[in-house]
Coordinates of C-alpha atoms in Angstrom, one line a residue:
Chain A
X1 CA 13.6 15.8 28.9
X2 CA 14.2 12.5 27.2
X3 CA 11.8 9.7 28.1
X4 CA 13.3 6.6 29.7
X5 CA 13.8 3.5 27.6
X6 CA 10.6 1.7 28.8
X7 CA 8.6 4.9 28.6
X8 CA 9.6 5.3 25.0
X9 CA 8.6 1.7 24.2
X10 CA 5.3 2.2 26.0
X11 CA 4.8 5.5 24.1
X12 CA 5.2 3.6 20.8
X13 CA 2.5 1.1 21.8
X14 CA 0.2 3.9 22.9
X15 CA 0.7 5.8 19.7
X16 CA -0.1 2.7 17.6
X17 CA -3.3 2.2 19.7
X18 CA -4.2 5.9 19.2
X19 CA -3.6 5.6 15.5
X20 CA -5.9 2.6 15.3
X21 CA -8.6 4.5 17.1
X22 CA -8.2 7.4 14.7
X23 CA -8.3 5.0 11.7
X24 CA -11.6 3.5 13.1
X25 CA -13.1 7.0 13.3
X26 CA -11.8 7.8 9.8
X27 CA -13.3 4.7 8.2
X28 CA -16.6 5.0 10.1
X29 CA -17.0 8.7 9.2
X30 CA -15.8 8.3 5.6
X31 CA -18.4 5.5 5.2
X32 CA -21.1 7.8 6.7
X33 CA -20.0 10.6 4.3
X34 CA -20.3 8.1 1.4
X35 CA -23.7 6.7 2.4
X36 CA -25.3 10.0 3.3
X37 CA -23.6 12.1 0.7
X38 CA -22.5 14.4 3.6
X39 CA -19.9 16.9 2.4
X40 CA -19.1 18.3 5.9
X41 CA -18.2 14.9 7.2
X42 CA -16.2 14.1 4.1
X43 CA -14.2 17.3 4.7
X44 CA -13.6 16.4 8.3
X45 CA -12.2 13.0 7.4
X46 CA -9.8 14.6 4.9
X47 CA -8.5 17.2 7.3
X48 CA -8.3 14.8 10.3
X49 CA -5.8 12.7 8.4
X50 CA -2.9 15.0 9.2
X51 CA -3.1 13.7 12.8
X52 CA -2.3 10.2 11.6
X53 CA 0.6 11.4 9.5
X54 CA 2.0 13.3 12.5
X55 CA 1.7 10.2 14.7
X56 CA 3.4 8.1 12.0
X57 CA 6.3 10.6 11.9
X58 CA 6.5 10.7 15.7
X59 CA 6.6 6.9 16.1
X60 CA 9.3 6.7 13.4
X61 CA 11.4 9.4 15.0
X62 CA 11.0 7.8 18.5
X63 CA 11.9 4.3 17.1
X64 CA 15.0 5.7 15.4
X65 CA 16.1 7.3 18.7
X66 CA 15.4 4.0 20.5
X67 CA 17.5 2.1 18.0
X68 CA 20.3 4.7 18.1
X69 CA 20.6 5.2 21.8
X70 CA 19.3 2.0 23.4
X71 CA 20.2 -0.8 21.0
X72 CA 17.2 -3.0 22.0
X73 CA 17.6 -6.7 21.4
X74 CA 15.3 -9.8 21.1
X75 CA 11.6 -9.2 21.7
X76 CA 12.0 -5.5 22.3
X77 CA 13.9 -5.1 19.0
X78 CA 11.2 -7.1 17.2
X79 CA 8.6 -4.8 18.7
X80 CA 10.5 -1.7 17.5
X81 CA 10.9 -3.1 14.0
X82 CA 7.3 -4.2 13.9
X83 CA 6.0 -0.9 15.1
X84 CA 7.9 0.9 12.3
X85 CA 5.9 -1.2 9.9
X86 CA 2.6 -0.9 11.7
X87 CA 2.7 2.9 11.8
X88 CA 3.1 2.8 8.1
X89 CA 0.1 0.4 7.6
X90 CA -2.0 2.6 9.8
X91 CA -1.1 5.8 7.9
X92 CA -2.0 4.0 4.7
X93 CA -5.4 3.0 6.1
X94 CA -6.0 6.6 6.9
X95 CA -5.1 7.6 3.3
X96 CA -7.6 5.0 2.1
X97 CA -10.3 6.3 4.3
X98 CA -9.5 9.7 2.8
X99 CA -10.0 8.3 -0.7
X100 CA -13.4 7.1 0.3
X101 CA -14.2 10.6 1.7
X102 CA -12.8 12.2 -1.5
X103 CA -15.1 10.1 -3.6
X104 CA -18.1 11.2 -1.6
X105 CA -16.9 14.9 -1.9
X106 CA -16.3 14.4 -5.7
X107 CA -19.9 13.2 -6.3
X108 CA -21.6 15.6 -3.9
X109 CA -24.5 16.5 -3.9
X110 CA -25.2 13.2 -5.6
X111 CA -24.7 9.9 -3.8
X112 CA -21.6 8.3 -5.2
X113 CA -23.0 4.8 -5.0
X114 CA -26.5 3.4 -5.4
X115 CA -28.4 2.0 -2.5
X116 CA -27.7 -1.8 -2.9
X117 CA -24.0 -1.0 -3.2
X118 CA -24.2 1.4 -0.2
X119 CA -25.5 -1.5 1.9
X120 CA -22.5 -3.6 0.9
X121 CA -20.1 -0.8 2.0
X122 CA -21.9 -0.5 5.3
X123 CA -21.2 -4.2 5.9
X124 CA -17.6 -3.9 4.8
X125 CA -17.1 -0.9 7.1
X126 CA -18.6 -2.8 10.0
X127 CA -16.2 -5.7 9.5
X128 CA -13.3 -3.4 8.9
X129 CA -14.0 -1.5 12.1
X130 CA -13.9 -4.7 14.1
X131 CA -10.7 -5.7 12.4
X132 CA -8.9 -2.4 13.1
X133 CA -10.0 -2.6 16.8
X134 CA -8.6 -6.1 17.0
X135 CA -5.4 -5.1 15.2
X136 CA -4.7 -2.3 17.6
X137 CA -5.6 -4.3 20.7
X138 CA -3.5 -7.4 19.8
X139 CA -0.3 -5.2 20.1
X140 CA -1.3 -4.4 23.7
X141 CA -2.4 -7.9 24.6
X142 CA 0.3 -9.7 22.6
X143 CA -2.6 -12.0 21.6
X144 CA -1.6 -14.4 18.8
X145 CA -5.0 -16.1 18.6
X146 CA -6.8 -12.8 18.1
X147 CA -4.2 -11.8 15.5
X148 CA -4.8 -15.0 13.6
X149 CA -8.5 -14.4 13.5
X150 CA -8.0 -11.3 11.4
X151 CA -7.3 -13.4 8.3
X152 CA -10.8 -15.0 8.4
X153 CA -12.5 -11.7 9.0
X154 CA -10.7 -10.5 5.9
X155 CA -12.2 -13.3 3.9
X156 CA -15.7 -11.9 4.7
X157 CA -14.7 -8.6 3.1
X158 CA -13.3 -10.3 0.1
X159 CA -16.6 -12.2 -0.2
X160 CA -18.7 -9.0 -0.2
X161 CA -16.3 -7.6 -2.8
X162 CA -16.7 -10.6 -5.1
X163 CA -20.5 -10.3 -4.7
X164 CA -20.2 -6.7 -5.6
X165 CA -18.3 -7.5 -8.8
X166 CA -20.9 -10.0 -9.8
X167 CA -23.6 -7.4 -9.3
X168 CA -21.9 -4.6 -11.3
X169 CA -20.9 -6.8 -14.1
X170 CA -24.3 -8.5 -14.5
X171 CA -26.8 -7.6 -17.2
X172 CA -29.2 -6.4 -14.5
X173 CA -26.8 -3.6 -13.4
X174 CA -29.2 -0.6 -13.9
X175 CA -26.7 2.2 -13.1
X176 CA -24.1 3.8 -15.2
X177 CA -20.4 3.4 -15.9
X178 CA -19.5 6.1 -13.3
X179 CA -21.3 4.3 -10.5
X180 CA -19.6 1.0 -11.5
X181 CA -16.2 2.6 -11.6
X182 CA -16.7 4.3 -8.2
X183 CA -17.9 1.0 -6.7
X184 CA -14.9 -0.9 -8.0
X185 CA -12.4 1.6 -6.7
X186 CA -14.2 2.1 -3.3
X187 CA -14.3 -1.7 -3.0
X188 CA -10.5 -1.7 -3.5
X189 CA -10.0 0.9 -0.8
X190 CA -12.0 -1.1 1.8
X191 CA -10.2 -4.3 0.8
X192 CA -6.9 -2.7 1.3
X193 CA -7.9 -1.3 4.7
X194 CA -8.7 -4.8 5.8
X195 CA -5.5 -6.2 4.3
X196 CA -3.5 -3.7 6.3
X197 CA -5.3 -4.8 9.5
X198 CA -4.3 -8.4 8.7
X199 CA -0.7 -7.3 8.1
X200 CA -0.7 -5.6 11.6
X201 CA -1.9 -8.9 13.1
X202 CA 0.9 -10.8 11.3
X203 CA 3.4 -8.4 12.9
X204 CA 2.0 -9.0 16.3
X205 CA 2.5 -12.8 15.7
X206 CA 6.1 -12.0 14.7
X207 CA 6.7 -10.0 17.9
X208 CA 5.4 -12.7 20.1
X209 CA 6.7 -15.8 18.4
X210 CA 9.6 -14.5 16.4
X211 CA 8.1 -16.2 13.4
X212 CA 8.5 -14.0 10.3
X213 CA 5.0 -13.3 8.8
X214 CA 4.4 -14.9 5.5
X215 CA 2.4 -13.9 2.5
X216 CA 0.9 -10.9 4.4
X217 CA 1.1 -8.7 1.4
X218 CA -0.7 -11.0 -0.9
X219 CA -4.2 -9.6 -1.1
X220 CA -6.5 -11.1 -3.8
X221 CA -6.9 -8.7 -6.7
X222 CA -10.6 -9.3 -6.9
Chain B
X16 CA 29.8 -17.9 8.3
X17 CA 28.3 -14.5 9.2
X18 CA 29.0 -11.7 6.8
X19 CA 30.9 -8.8 8.2
X20 CA 29.1 -5.6 9.1
X21 CA 29.9 -3.7 5.9
X22 CA 29.3 -6.7 3.8
X23 CA 25.8 -7.0 5.3
X24 CA 25.1 -3.3 4.7
X25 CA 26.3 -3.8 1.1
X26 CA 24.2 -6.9 0.7
X27 CA 21.1 -4.9 1.8
X28 CA 21.8 -2.3 -0.9
X29 CA 22.5 -5.0 -3.5
X30 CA 19.2 -6.8 -2.7
X31 CA 17.2 -3.5 -3.0
X32 CA 18.8 -3.0 -6.4
X33 CA 18.0 -6.6 -7.4
X34 CA 14.4 -6.1 -6.2
X35 CA 14.0 -3.0 -8.3
X36 CA 15.3 -4.8 -11.3
X37 CA 12.8 -7.6 -10.7
X38 CA 10.0 -5.1 -10.3
X39 CA 11.0 -3.5 -13.6
X40 CA 10.8 -6.8 -15.3
X41 CA 7.4 -7.6 -13.6
X42 CA 5.8 -4.3 -14.6
X43 CA 7.2 -4.6 -18.2
X44 CA 6.0 -8.2 -18.6
X45 CA 2.6 -7.6 -16.9
X46 CA 2.0 -4.7 -19.2
X47 CA 2.9 -6.9 -22.2
X48 CA 0.6 -9.6 -20.9
X49 CA -2.2 -7.0 -20.7
X50 CA -1.6 -5.4 -24.1
X51 CA -1.1 -8.7 -26.0
X52 CA -3.6 -10.8 -23.9
X53 CA -0.7 -13.2 -23.4
X54 CA -1.6 -15.8 -20.8
X55 CA 1.9 -17.5 -20.6
X56 CA 3.5 -14.1 -19.8
X57 CA 0.8 -13.3 -17.3
X58 CA 1.5 -16.6 -15.5
X59 CA 5.2 -15.9 -15.5
X60 CA 4.8 -12.6 -13.8
X61 CA 2.5 -14.2 -11.2
X62 CA 5.0 -17.1 -10.4
X63 CA 8.1 -14.8 -10.5
X64 CA 6.7 -12.7 -7.6
X65 CA 7.8 -15.2 -5.0
X66 CA 11.4 -14.1 -5.7
X67 CA 10.5 -10.6 -4.6
X68 CA 8.8 -11.9 -1.5
X69 CA 11.9 -14.0 -0.6
X70 CA 14.2 -11.0 -1.1
X71 CA 11.9 -8.9 1.1
X72 CA 12.1 -11.5 3.9
X73 CA 15.9 -11.8 3.5
X74 CA 16.5 -8.1 3.7
X75 CA 14.2 -7.9 6.8
X76 CA 16.0 -10.7 8.5
X77 CA 19.5 -9.3 7.7
X78 CA 18.4 -5.8 8.9
X79 CA 17.1 -7.3 12.1
X80 CA 20.5 -9.1 12.6
X81 CA 22.3 -5.9 11.8
X82 CA 20.3 -4.0 14.4
X83 CA 20.7 -6.7 17.0
X84 CA 24.4 -7.4 16.7
X85 CA 25.9 -4.2 15.3
X86 CA 23.8 -1.4 16.7
X87 CA 24.5 1.0 13.8
X88 CA 24.2 4.7 14.4
X89 CA 23.7 7.9 12.3
X90 CA 23.7 7.5 8.6
X91 CA 24.1 3.7 8.7
X92 CA 21.1 3.4 11.1
X93 CA 19.1 5.6 8.8
X94 CA 20.1 3.4 5.9
X95 CA 19.0 0.2 7.7
X96 CA 15.7 1.7 8.7
X97 CA 15.1 3.1 5.3
X98 CA 15.9 -0.2 3.6
X99 CA 13.3 -1.9 5.8
X100 CA 10.7 0.4 4.3
X101 CA 12.0 0.2 0.8
X102 CA 11.9 -3.6 0.7
X103 CA 8.2 -3.4 1.6
X104 CA 7.5 -0.8 -1.1
X105 CA 9.2 -3.0 -3.6
X106 CA 7.3 -6.1 -2.6
X107 CA 4.1 -4.1 -2.9
X108 CA 5.1 -3.0 -6.4
X109 CA 5.6 -6.6 -7.3
X110 CA 2.1 -7.4 -5.9
X111 CA 0.6 -4.6 -8.0
X112 CA 2.3 -6.0 -11.2
X113 CA 0.8 -9.3 -10.3
X114 CA -2.7 -7.7 -10.1
X115 CA -2.1 -6.4 -13.7
X116 CA -1.1 -9.9 -14.8
X117 CA -4.1 -11.4 -13.0
X118 CA -6.4 -9.0 -14.8
X119 CA -4.9 -10.1 -18.2
X120 CA -5.3 -13.8 -17.1
X121 CA -8.9 -13.2 -15.9
X122 CA -10.0 -11.8 -19.3
X123 CA -8.0 -14.2 -21.5
X124 CA -8.5 -14.9 -24.4
X125 CA -10.1 -11.5 -24.6
X126 CA -8.0 -8.3 -24.3
X127 CA -8.8 -6.8 -20.9
X128 CA -8.7 -3.2 -22.2
X129 CA -9.6 -1.6 -25.5
X130 CA -6.9 -0.2 -27.8
X131 CA -7.0 3.5 -26.8
X132 CA -6.7 2.5 -23.1
X133 CA -3.9 0.0 -23.9
X134 CA -1.9 2.8 -25.4
X135 CA -2.3 4.8 -22.1
X136 CA -1.1 1.9 -20.1
X137 CA 1.9 1.4 -22.4
X138 CA 2.8 5.1 -21.7
X139 CA 2.3 4.7 -17.9
X140 CA 4.4 1.5 -17.9
X141 CA 7.2 3.3 -19.7
X142 CA 7.3 6.2 -17.2
X143 CA 7.0 3.7 -14.3
X144 CA 9.9 1.7 -15.6
X145 CA 12.1 4.8 -15.7
X146 CA 10.9 5.7 -12.2
X147 CA 11.7 2.3 -10.7
X148 CA 15.2 2.3 -12.3
X149 CA 15.8 5.7 -10.8
X150 CA 14.5 4.7 -7.4
X151 CA 16.8 1.7 -7.2
X152 CA 19.8 3.6 -8.5
X153 CA 19.4 6.6 -6.1
X154 CA 20.1 4.3 -3.2
X155 CA 23.4 3.3 -4.7
X156 CA 24.3 6.8 -5.8
X157 CA 22.9 8.6 -2.8
X158 CA 21.6 11.1 -5.4
X159 CA 19.1 13.5 -3.8
X160 CA 18.6 15.4 -7.0
X161 CA 17.5 12.3 -8.9
X162 CA 15.3 11.2 -6.0
X163 CA 13.6 14.6 -6.1
X164 CA 12.8 14.2 -9.8
X165 CA 10.7 11.2 -9.1
X166 CA 7.8 13.4 -7.9
X167 CA 7.5 15.2 -11.2
X168 CA 7.7 11.9 -13.2
X169 CA 4.8 10.7 -10.9
X170 CA 2.7 13.7 -12.0
X171 CA 2.9 12.5 -15.6
X172 CA 1.3 9.2 -14.6
X173 CA -1.4 11.1 -12.6
X174 CA -2.1 13.2 -15.7
X175 CA -2.5 10.1 -17.9
X176 CA -4.8 8.6 -15.3
X177 CA -6.9 11.8 -15.2
X178 CA -7.2 11.7 -19.0
X179 CA -8.2 8.1 -18.7
X180 CA -11.1 8.9 -16.3
X181 CA -12.3 11.7 -18.6
X182 CA -12.3 9.1 -21.4
X183 CA -14.2 6.3 -19.7
X184 CA -16.7 8.7 -18.1
X185 CA -17.5 10.6 -21.3
X186 CA -20.6 10.0 -23.4
X187 CA -18.3 8.8 -26.2
X188 CA -17.1 5.7 -24.2
X189 CA -18.1 3.0 -26.6
X190 CA -17.1 0.0 -24.5
X191 CA -18.9 -1.7 -21.6
X192 CA -19.0 -1.5 -17.8
X193 CA -16.5 -4.3 -17.5
X194 CA -13.8 -2.5 -19.6
X195 CA -14.4 0.7 -17.6
X196 CA -14.0 -1.1 -14.3
X197 CA -10.9 -2.9 -15.4
X198 CA -9.4 0.3 -16.7
X199 CA -10.1 2.1 -13.5
X200 CA -8.6 -0.6 -11.3
X201 CA -5.6 -1.1 -13.6
X202 CA -5.0 2.7 -13.5
X203 CA -5.0 2.5 -9.7
X204 CA -2.3 -0.3 -9.8
X205 CA 0.0 1.7 -12.1
X206 CA -0.6 4.9 -10.0
X207 CA 0.4 3.0 -6.8
X208 CA 3.5 1.5 -8.5
X209 CA 4.6 5.0 -9.3
X210 CA 3.8 6.3 -5.8
X211 CA 5.9 3.6 -4.2
X212 CA 8.9 4.7 -6.5
X213 CA 8.4 8.2 -5.2
X214 CA 8.3 6.9 -1.6
X215 CA 11.6 5.1 -2.2
X216 CA 13.1 8.3 -3.5
X217 CA 11.9 10.1 -0.3
X218 CA 13.7 7.5 1.8
X219 CA 16.9 8.1 -0.1
X220 CA 16.6 11.8 0.7
X221 CA 16.1 10.9 4.3
X222 CA 19.2 8.7 4.3
X223 CA 21.4 11.4 2.8
X224 CA 20.1 14.5 4.5
X225 CA 18.5 13.1 7.7
X226 CA 15.3 15.0 6.8
X227 CA 12.2 13.0 7.4
X228 CA 10.2 12.5 4.2
X229 CA 7.0 14.4 4.2
X230 CA 3.7 13.6 2.6
X231 CA 5.1 10.6 0.7
X232 CA 2.0 8.5 1.3
X233 CA -0.4 11.0 -0.1
X234 CA -1.2 9.9 -3.6
X235 CA -4.1 11.6 -5.3
X236 CA -7.2 9.4 -5.3
X237 CA -8.1 10.2 -8.9

């Protein structure tokens, strides 16, 4: 039986919230796998990603049906269009968490990153977790102020990454090329996870205000 | 004066083709800036990116208007929805080319990468250029066979990247940590550019066949 129009809109929002909860779990567990060199947890993150992909496909299909059959306008159309983008951002965040888990798996039984770097990733993951929670919740609350805060939280991640680069490019870097390369790439994955959270916030601003987001896809390279 | 329905659909396709041409130029010039340590060319790539962002916004606005006023169905709705995703992929490809250019600028007047690595990036850029051209053209031609070929071209880029990792992690790597880190991140940017081209191809397959693309966002980590 086909869901009614408003049930379908609500299901879209619920699925975005579910995706953001799954992404939080993925990032948290991928970070644990990385820090603890835990192969089983890494494998779990990798196999759990299919749930995110399935939800992405479901949201896309439901949105398509909504557009085809209901022809929403104004704020509801903005929501459908924004959710189409958000589900993609969230599936990408899941892929990035998988990359973190794959790095842990690749280096197992060794730890992929040395201890001072691991501490930085723990901090980045904590900030990212807060950002992903905010990103998911802003869609429910239609909270423009919370959505705007995401950009400054993102700066904290960029700062840790800049510090990380200084560390691994300094003469006092006592580890190898492999550790440096892993650190740089992992830093990129966390940075992108945070960027996607900011982009989701921009879309919420768009839904509420009708203002097109600007420069959302302009993360700093490093 | 508002464009007619079919003019708007055609304008969307034209803008995607224009974006893919701009992305080809961006990748080609960013690679030249990297290989030649050419600061002026790097700056050009960085400032030219605003054109891609503007086209992204224009396509999004036009698509929104199309959905609001014309309520397209079936193949035309699929095209509008797919183009919304494509313009994002293309704007991301532009951002990635900017990251390549920023790396060249950051290391100037030095060359960011040593000669053997530069040769690999030249090869990756050549393959990517072909892929971006194909991705743009498949939307015009509705050519499912061409779109499917993108995945195998992508494998060639992944192969070069794997070779690159073996090189920089081997005992014979004669350059520093900085060169290794730059190489790894640059490799990631080229890999993602190619992934986005594959994703655009998947969307064309979706437009023509109505089959939802599968696994398009599943690039290998390394």
